[in-house]
Amino acid sequence: MIFAHEVGHGVHGILSGQAQGPIMAGAPITYCETASVFGEMTTFNFLVDKAKKIGDKKALLALIMSKIDDNLNTTVRQIGFSNFERRLHGMDAAYSKWEDPKKHSVEELNQIWLGTIKELYGQDGEVFTYENADHLWAYISHFHKPFYVYGYAFGELLTQSLYASRPGIGEKFEEMYLDLLRAGGTKDVFELLKPFNLNPASEKFWVDGINVGLGKMIEEAEELSEEIA
Ligand SMILES: [Zn+2]
């Protein structure tokens, strides 16, 4: 899956590089993870089909559970990180308005960190019993380059919605998808998704992104675990 992810970046870079040249080849954060997540999805579905063909339900459940874990890390956890980052740079605790950013002490950073991860995991969770759990923000190097982490959640959900549009579009999808990758940094995300009839400004787009990926997998995992038990 990691290999598929990085090959996705490679393919994206080659296609956009050939079409746009070195200056405009780089995709913006909003869709620079599209080809990589797409590669993961394709590989995951290939493996799921294989496990179904063999009839190995335990392997299938393990596969789906690990993908659910990945998906939670890419989407939910990164949104938690993004909340920490927004607080760090001046957003108030209710996420309603920006205030002037100020320099925080380590204790304040720890407090904001624990607050945002409790919103994410709930009050109880083994994550809080880790040694130095309040300092864990320090190991995430993305925070050195502010406002990058949202791209993971954005990209994952965008790609889930894009992937789910494939059956409706049919054979044309492949060429449309390759054109999307060829756009490099020349289009914004609205223009880019228009041919697929997808609109990231609507709430439905994001809810669908959660339901078609994570939602479907959770349902499948529940059914499977009942069958095995
Ligand atoms: Zn990546």
PDB file of C-alpha atoms and ligand atoms in Angstrom:
ATOM      1  CA  MET A   1       0.000   0.000   0.000  1.00  0.00           C
ATOM      2  CA  ILE A   2       2.893   2.352   0.788  1.00  0.00           C
ATOM      3  CA  PHE A   3       4.494   1.443  -2.517  1.00  0.00           C
ATOM      4  CA  ALA A   4       1.212   2.113  -4.351  1.00  0.00           C
ATOM      5  CA  HIS A   5       0.990   5.487  -2.562  1.00  0.00           C
ATOM      6  CA  GLU A   6       4.465   6.607  -3.624  1.00  0.00           C
ATOM      7  CA  VAL A   7       4.082   5.230  -7.174  1.00  0.00           C
ATOM      8  CA  GLY A   8       0.943   7.377  -7.368  1.00  0.00           C
ATOM      9  CA  HIS A   9       3.059  10.469  -6.604  1.00  0.00           C
ATOM     10  CA  GLY A  10       5.525   9.319  -9.253  1.00  0.00           C
ATOM     11  CA  VAL A  11       2.871   8.880 -11.948  1.00  0.00           C
ATOM     12  CA  HIS A  12       1.301  12.222 -11.021  1.00  0.00           C
ATOM     13  CA  GLY A  13       4.693  13.944 -11.300  1.00  0.00           C
ATOM     14  CA  ILE A  14       5.529  12.364 -14.668  1.00  0.00           C
ATOM     15  CA  LEU A  15       2.139  13.173 -16.242  1.00  0.00           C
ATOM     16  CA  SER A  16       1.971  16.761 -14.960  1.00  0.00           C
ATOM     17  CA  GLY A  17       5.660  17.317 -15.714  1.00  0.00           C
ATOM     18  CA  GLN A  18       5.206  16.231 -19.347  1.00  0.00           C
ATOM     19  CA  ALA A  19       2.067  18.322 -19.784  1.00  0.00           C
ATOM     20  CA  GLN A  20       2.990  21.483 -17.845  1.00  0.00           C
ATOM     21  CA  GLY A  21       6.771  21.662 -17.641  1.00  0.00           C
ATOM     22  CA  PRO A  22       8.745  22.177 -14.450  1.00  0.00           C
ATOM     23  CA  ILE A  23       7.239  25.478 -13.293  1.00  0.00           C
ATOM     24  CA  MET A  24       3.549  24.478 -13.195  1.00  0.00           C
ATOM     25  CA  ALA A  25       3.904  20.714 -12.682  1.00  0.00           C
ATOM     26  CA  GLY A  26       3.470  20.750  -8.898  1.00  0.00           C
ATOM     27  CA  ALA A  27      -0.097  20.128  -7.703  1.00  0.00           C
ATOM     28  CA  PRO A  28      -1.325  22.271  -4.772  1.00  0.00           C
ATOM     29  CA  ILE A  29      -1.935  20.747  -1.328  1.00  0.00           C
ATOM     30  CA  THR A  30      -5.664  20.298  -2.050  1.00  0.00           C
ATOM     31  CA  TYR A  31      -5.013  17.550  -4.591  1.00  0.00           C
ATOM     32  CA  CYS A  32      -1.336  16.628  -4.397  1.00  0.00           C
ATOM     33  CA  GLU A  33      -2.379  13.445  -2.527  1.00  0.00           C
ATOM     34  CA  THR A  34      -4.981  12.428  -5.133  1.00  0.00           C
ATOM     35  CA  ALA A  35      -2.918  10.038  -7.248  1.00  0.00           C
ATOM     36  CA  SER A  36      -1.267   8.502  -4.193  1.00  0.00           C
ATOM     37  CA  VAL A  37      -4.553   7.800  -2.369  1.00  0.00           C
ATOM     38  CA  PHE A  38      -6.046   6.590  -5.644  1.00  0.00           C
ATOM     39  CA  GLY A  39      -3.164   4.126  -5.994  1.00  0.00           C
ATOM     40  CA  GLU A  40      -3.814   2.856  -2.460  1.00  0.00           C
ATOM     41  CA  MET A  41      -7.539   2.427  -3.154  1.00  0.00           C
ATOM     42  CA  THR A  42      -6.882   0.516  -6.378  1.00  0.00           C
ATOM     43  CA  THR A  43      -4.412  -1.798  -4.649  1.00  0.00           C
ATOM     44  CA  PHE A  44      -6.677  -2.270  -1.638  1.00  0.00           C
ATOM     45  CA  ASN A  45      -9.647  -3.218  -3.845  1.00  0.00           C
ATOM     46  CA  PHE A  46      -7.454  -5.619  -5.820  1.00  0.00           C
ATOM     47  CA  LEU A  47      -6.448  -7.350  -2.555  1.00  0.00           C
ATOM     48  CA  VAL A  48     -10.052  -7.407  -1.299  1.00  0.00           C
ATOM     49  CA  ASP A  49     -11.188  -9.112  -4.512  1.00  0.00           C
ATOM     50  CA  LYS A  50      -8.373 -11.626  -4.167  1.00  0.00           C
ATOM     51  CA  ALA A  51      -9.292 -12.463  -0.540  1.00  0.00           C
ATOM     52  CA  LYS A  52     -12.957 -12.818  -1.563  1.00  0.00           C
ATOM     53  CA  LYS A  53     -12.046 -15.173  -4.416  1.00  0.00           C
ATOM     54  CA  ILE A  54      -9.986 -17.353  -2.100  1.00  0.00           C
ATOM     55  CA  GLY A  55     -12.794 -17.229   0.464  1.00  0.00           C
ATOM     56  CA  ASP A  56     -10.498 -16.295   3.364  1.00  0.00           C
ATOM     57  CA  LYS A  57     -12.830 -14.265   5.585  1.00  0.00           C
ATOM     58  CA  LYS A  58     -10.297 -13.699   8.369  1.00  0.00           C
ATOM     59  CA  ALA A  59      -7.743 -12.287   5.919  1.00  0.00           C
ATOM     60  CA  LEU A  60     -10.465 -10.118   4.399  1.00  0.00           C
ATOM     61  CA  LEU A  61     -11.493  -8.762   7.803  1.00  0.00           C
ATOM     62  CA  ALA A  62      -7.855  -8.062   8.744  1.00  0.00           C
ATOM     63  CA  LEU A  63      -7.350  -6.233   5.450  1.00  0.00           C
ATOM     64  CA  ILE A  64     -10.458  -4.097   5.877  1.00  0.00           C
ATOM     65  CA  MET A  65      -9.636  -3.328   9.543  1.00  0.00           C
ATOM     66  CA  SER A  66      -6.146  -2.142   8.613  1.00  0.00           C
ATOM     67  CA  LYS A  67      -7.609   0.106   5.911  1.00  0.00           C
ATOM     68  CA  ILE A  68     -10.135   1.523   8.403  1.00  0.00           C
ATOM     69  CA  ASP A  69      -7.193   2.300  10.677  1.00  0.00           C
ATOM     70  CA  ASP A  70      -5.342   4.018   7.815  1.00  0.00           C
ATOM     71  CA  ASN A  71      -8.418   5.974   6.875  1.00  0.00           C
ATOM     72  CA  LEU A  72      -8.993   7.159  10.456  1.00  0.00           C
ATOM     73  CA  ASN A  73      -5.361   8.254  10.653  1.00  0.00           C
ATOM     74  CA  THR A  74      -5.485  10.088   7.343  1.00  0.00           C
ATOM     75  CA  THR A  75      -8.828  11.743   7.903  1.00  0.00           C
ATOM     76  CA  VAL A  76      -9.887  12.006  11.538  1.00  0.00           C
ATOM     77  CA  ARG A  77      -6.430  12.200  13.147  1.00  0.00           C
ATOM     78  CA  GLN A  78      -5.157  14.781  10.671  1.00  0.00           C
ATOM     79  CA  ILE A  79      -8.268  16.902  11.251  1.00  0.00           C
ATOM     80  CA  GLY A  80      -7.337  16.764  14.957  1.00  0.00           C
ATOM     81  CA  PHE A  81      -3.826  17.890  14.025  1.00  0.00           C
ATOM     82  CA  SER A  82      -5.263  20.658  11.912  1.00  0.00           C
ATOM     83  CA  ASN A  83      -7.365  21.816  14.876  1.00  0.00           C
ATOM     84  CA  PHE A  84      -4.236  21.902  17.060  1.00  0.00           C
ATOM     85  CA  GLU A  85      -2.473  23.928  14.404  1.00  0.00           C
ATOM     86  CA  ARG A  86      -5.338  26.372  14.005  1.00  0.00           C
ATOM     87  CA  ARG A  87      -5.421  26.921  17.770  1.00  0.00           C
ATOM     88  CA  LEU A  88      -1.657  27.371  17.754  1.00  0.00           C
ATOM     89  CA  HIS A  89      -1.831  30.144  15.171  1.00  0.00           C
ATOM     90  CA  GLY A  90      -4.573  32.143  16.846  1.00  0.00           C
ATOM     91  CA  MET A  91      -7.942  30.428  16.525  1.00  0.00           C
ATOM     92  CA  ASP A  92     -10.125  30.540  19.640  1.00  0.00           C
ATOM     93  CA  ALA A  93     -11.165  27.366  21.505  1.00  0.00           C
ATOM     94  CA  ALA A  94     -14.627  27.358  19.868  1.00  0.00           C
ATOM     95  CA  TYR A  95     -13.046  27.546  16.374  1.00  0.00           C
ATOM     96  CA  SER A  96     -15.204  30.564  15.661  1.00  0.00           C
ATOM     97  CA  LYS A  97     -12.704  33.378  15.122  1.00  0.00           C
ATOM     98  CA  TRP A  98      -9.052  34.138  14.603  1.00  0.00           C
ATOM     99  CA  GLU A  99      -7.232  36.195  17.193  1.00  0.00           C
ATOM    100  CA  ASP A 100      -3.767  37.705  16.915  1.00  0.00           C
ATOM    101  CA  PRO A 101      -1.283  34.844  17.162  1.00  0.00           C
ATOM    102  CA  LYS A 102       0.973  34.895  20.203  1.00  0.00           C
ATOM    103  CA  LYS A 103       4.055  33.073  21.321  1.00  0.00           C
ATOM    104  CA  HIS A 104       3.092  30.074  23.470  1.00  0.00           C
ATOM    105  CA  SER A 105       5.030  28.499  26.289  1.00  0.00           C
ATOM    106  CA  VAL A 106       5.654  24.735  26.152  1.00  0.00           C
ATOM    107  CA  GLU A 107       2.993  24.270  28.867  1.00  0.00           C
ATOM    108  CA  GLU A 108       0.450  26.157  26.757  1.00  0.00           C
ATOM    109  CA  LEU A 109       1.326  24.089  23.688  1.00  0.00           C
ATOM    110  CA  ASN A 110       0.887  20.912  25.742  1.00  0.00           C
ATOM    111  CA  GLN A 111      -2.481  22.101  26.928  1.00  0.00           C
ATOM    112  CA  ILE A 112      -3.739  22.954  23.448  1.00  0.00           C
ATOM    113  CA  TRP A 113      -2.431  19.595  22.205  1.00  0.00           C
ATOM    114  CA  LEU A 114      -4.172  17.570  24.905  1.00  0.00           C
ATOM    115  CA  GLY A 115      -7.361  19.563  24.392  1.00  0.00           C
ATOM    116  CA  THR A 116      -7.500  18.931  20.652  1.00  0.00           C
ATOM    117  CA  ILE A 117      -6.637  15.230  20.886  1.00  0.00           C
ATOM    118  CA  LYS A 118      -9.283  14.728  23.578  1.00  0.00           C
ATOM    119  CA  GLU A 119     -11.804  16.237  21.158  1.00  0.00           C
ATOM    120  CA  LEU A 120     -10.570  13.657  18.682  1.00  0.00           C
ATOM    121  CA  TYR A 121     -10.343  10.473  20.779  1.00  0.00           C
ATOM    122  CA  GLY A 122     -12.780  11.269  23.554  1.00  0.00           C
ATOM    123  CA  GLN A 123     -11.922  11.713  27.223  1.00  0.00           C
ATOM    124  CA  ASP A 124     -10.763   8.130  27.792  1.00  0.00           C
ATOM    125  CA  GLY A 125      -8.284   6.434  25.614  1.00  0.00           C
ATOM    126  CA  GLU A 126      -5.022   4.611  26.018  1.00  0.00           C
ATOM    127  CA  VAL A 127      -3.377   7.363  23.994  1.00  0.00           C
ATOM    128  CA  PHE A 128      -3.404   9.587  27.092  1.00  0.00           C
ATOM    129  CA  THR A 129      -1.474   7.077  29.168  1.00  0.00           C
ATOM    130  CA  TYR A 130       1.550   7.182  26.876  1.00  0.00           C
ATOM    131  CA  GLU A 131       4.631   8.578  28.500  1.00  0.00           C
ATOM    132  CA  ASN A 132       4.853  12.314  27.791  1.00  0.00           C
ATOM    133  CA  ALA A 133       1.550  12.227  25.867  1.00  0.00           C
ATOM    134  CA  ASP A 134       1.260  15.986  26.369  1.00  0.00           C
ATOM    135  CA  HIS A 135       4.503  16.566  24.433  1.00  0.00           C
ATOM    136  CA  LEU A 136       3.587  14.441  21.427  1.00  0.00           C
ATOM    137  CA  TRP A 137       2.977  17.498  19.235  1.00  0.00           C
ATOM    138  CA  ALA A 138       6.770  17.902  19.138  1.00  0.00           C
ATOM    139  CA  TYR A 139       7.386  14.868  16.929  1.00  0.00           C
ATOM    140  CA  ILE A 140       5.130  15.988  14.087  1.00  0.00           C
ATOM    141  CA  SER A 141       7.479  17.823  11.774  1.00  0.00           C
ATOM    142  CA  HIS A 142       4.576  19.025   9.579  1.00  0.00           C
ATOM    143  CA  PHE A 143       3.851  21.669  12.197  1.00  0.00           C
ATOM    144  CA  HIS A 144       7.083  23.383  11.154  1.00  0.00           C
ATOM    145  CA  LYS A 145       5.399  24.148   7.831  1.00  0.00           C
ATOM    146  CA  PRO A 146       2.050  25.538   8.962  1.00  0.00           C
ATOM    147  CA  PHE A 147      -1.257  24.453   7.380  1.00  0.00           C
ATOM    148  CA  TYR A 148      -0.072  21.376   5.526  1.00  0.00           C
ATOM    149  CA  VAL A 149      -1.814  18.624   7.533  1.00  0.00           C
ATOM    150  CA  TYR A 150      -5.348  19.482   6.377  1.00  0.00           C
ATOM    151  CA  GLY A 151      -4.211  18.337   2.907  1.00  0.00           C
ATOM    152  CA  TYR A 152      -4.226  14.687   4.037  1.00  0.00           C
ATOM    153  CA  ALA A 153      -7.847  14.712   5.152  1.00  0.00           C
ATOM    154  CA  PHE A 154      -8.896  16.903   2.228  1.00  0.00           C
ATOM    155  CA  GLY A 155      -7.048  14.691  -0.269  1.00  0.00           C
ATOM    156  CA  GLU A 156      -8.320  11.411   1.190  1.00  0.00           C
ATOM    157  CA  LEU A 157     -11.983  12.456   1.112  1.00  0.00           C
ATOM    158  CA  LEU A 158     -11.656  14.112  -2.298  1.00  0.00           C
ATOM    159  CA  THR A 159     -10.169  10.931  -3.708  1.00  0.00           C
ATOM    160  CA  GLN A 160     -12.835   8.726  -2.107  1.00  0.00           C
ATOM    161  CA  SER A 161     -15.521  10.831  -3.803  1.00  0.00           C
ATOM    162  CA  LEU A 162     -13.631  10.781  -7.089  1.00  0.00           C
ATOM    163  CA  TYR A 163     -13.125   7.018  -6.868  1.00  0.00           C
ATOM    164  CA  ALA A 164     -16.824   6.519  -6.146  1.00  0.00           C
ATOM    165  CA  SER A 165     -17.799   8.515  -9.257  1.00  0.00           C
ATOM    166  CA  ARG A 166     -16.028   5.978 -11.457  1.00  0.00           C
ATOM    167  CA  PRO A 167     -18.861   3.453 -12.055  1.00  0.00           C
ATOM    168  CA  GLY A 168     -21.292   6.252 -13.024  1.00  0.00           C
ATOM    169  CA  ILE A 169     -18.880   7.717 -15.570  1.00  0.00           C
ATOM    170  CA  GLY A 170     -17.828   4.401 -17.071  1.00  0.00           C
ATOM    171  CA  GLU A 171     -15.088   3.972 -19.656  1.00  0.00           C
ATOM    172  CA  LYS A 172     -14.437   7.687 -20.082  1.00  0.00           C
ATOM    173  CA  PHE A 173     -13.226   7.862 -16.482  1.00  0.00           C
ATOM    174  CA  GLU A 174      -9.689   6.703 -17.196  1.00  0.00           C
ATOM    175  CA  GLU A 175      -8.904   9.479 -19.680  1.00  0.00           C
ATOM    176  CA  MET A 176     -10.642  12.088 -17.467  1.00  0.00           C
ATOM    177  CA  TYR A 177      -8.601  10.962 -14.484  1.00  0.00           C
ATOM    178  CA  LEU A 178      -5.333  11.097 -16.420  1.00  0.00           C
ATOM    179  CA  ASP A 179      -6.254  14.624 -17.604  1.00  0.00           C
ATOM    180  CA  LEU A 180      -6.843  15.591 -13.979  1.00  0.00           C
ATOM    181  CA  LEU A 181      -3.326  14.441 -13.110  1.00  0.00           C
ATOM    182  CA  ARG A 182      -1.898  16.224 -16.166  1.00  0.00           C
ATOM    183  CA  ALA A 183      -3.298  19.560 -14.930  1.00  0.00           C
ATOM    184  CA  GLY A 184      -0.454  19.894 -12.397  1.00  0.00           C
ATOM    185  CA  GLY A 185      -0.766  23.281 -10.703  1.00  0.00           C
ATOM    186  CA  THR A 186      -2.755  25.009 -13.467  1.00  0.00           C
ATOM    187  CA  LYS A 187      -6.283  24.518 -12.075  1.00  0.00           C
ATOM    188  CA  ASP A 188      -8.001  25.041  -8.750  1.00  0.00           C
ATOM    189  CA  VAL A 189      -9.844  22.162  -7.150  1.00  0.00           C
ATOM    190  CA  PHE A 190     -13.295  23.388  -8.321  1.00  0.00           C
ATOM    191  CA  GLU A 191     -12.267  23.535 -11.988  1.00  0.00           C
ATOM    192  CA  LEU A 192     -10.519  20.233 -11.647  1.00  0.00           C
ATOM    193  CA  LEU A 193     -13.544  18.342 -10.315  1.00  0.00           C
ATOM    194  CA  LYS A 194     -16.166  19.970 -12.559  1.00  0.00           C
ATOM    195  CA  PRO A 195     -15.929  17.352 -15.354  1.00  0.00           C
ATOM    196  CA  PHE A 196     -16.703  14.689 -12.720  1.00  0.00           C
ATOM    197  CA  ASN A 197     -19.770  16.635 -11.567  1.00  0.00           C
ATOM    198  CA  LEU A 198     -18.269  16.962  -8.077  1.00  0.00           C
ATOM    199  CA  ASN A 199     -18.455  20.158  -6.041  1.00  0.00           C
ATOM    200  CA  PRO A 200     -16.203  20.501  -2.970  1.00  0.00           C
ATOM    201  CA  ALA A 201     -18.167  23.592  -1.869  1.00  0.00           C
ATOM    202  CA  SER A 202     -21.153  21.424  -0.930  1.00  0.00           C
ATOM    203  CA  GLU A 203     -21.364  19.574   2.355  1.00  0.00           C
ATOM    204  CA  LYS A 204     -22.726  16.538   0.504  1.00  0.00           C
ATOM    205  CA  PHE A 205     -19.421  16.136  -1.296  1.00  0.00           C
ATOM    206  CA  TRP A 206     -17.601  15.574   2.013  1.00  0.00           C
ATOM    207  CA  VAL A 207     -20.314  13.461   3.631  1.00  0.00           C
ATOM    208  CA  ASP A 208     -20.323  11.247   0.531  1.00  0.00           C
ATOM    209  CA  GLY A 209     -16.529  11.031   0.740  1.00  0.00           C
ATOM    210  CA  ILE A 210     -16.829   9.643   4.280  1.00  0.00           C
ATOM    211  CA  ASN A 211     -19.726   7.284   3.480  1.00  0.00           C
ATOM    212  CA  VAL A 212     -18.349   5.698   0.321  1.00  0.00           C
ATOM    213  CA  GLY A 213     -15.001   4.919   1.905  1.00  0.00           C
ATOM    214  CA  LEU A 214     -14.956   4.667   5.671  1.00  0.00           C
ATOM    215  CA  GLY A 215     -18.715   4.108   6.092  1.00  0.00           C
ATOM    216  CA  LYS A 216     -18.823   1.226   3.629  1.00  0.00           C
ATOM    217  CA  MET A 217     -15.769  -0.432   5.146  1.00  0.00           C
ATOM    218  CA  ILE A 218     -17.139  -0.256   8.698  1.00  0.00           C
ATOM    219  CA  GLU A 219     -20.395  -1.881   7.526  1.00  0.00           C
ATOM    220  CA  GLU A 220     -18.472  -4.610   5.719  1.00  0.00           C
ATOM    221  CA  ALA A 221     -16.225  -5.244   8.728  1.00  0.00           C
ATOM    222  CA  GLU A 222     -19.233  -5.538  11.057  1.00  0.00           C
ATOM    223  CA  GLU A 223     -20.974  -8.016   8.769  1.00  0.00           C
ATOM    224  CA  LEU A 224     -17.812 -10.074   8.354  1.00  0.00           C
ATOM    225  CA  SER A 225     -17.051 -10.218  12.072  1.00  0.00           C
ATOM    226  CA  GLU A 226     -20.594 -11.472  12.724  1.00  0.00           C
ATOM    227  CA  GLU A 227     -20.201 -14.160  10.059  1.00  0.00           C
ATOM    228  CA  ILE A 228     -16.883 -15.306  11.510  1.00  0.00           C
ATOM    229  CA  ALA A 229     -18.189 -15.342  15.078  1.00  0.00           C
TER     230      ALA A 229
HETATM  231 ZN    ZN B   1       1.751  11.204  -0.127  1.00  0.00          ZN
END
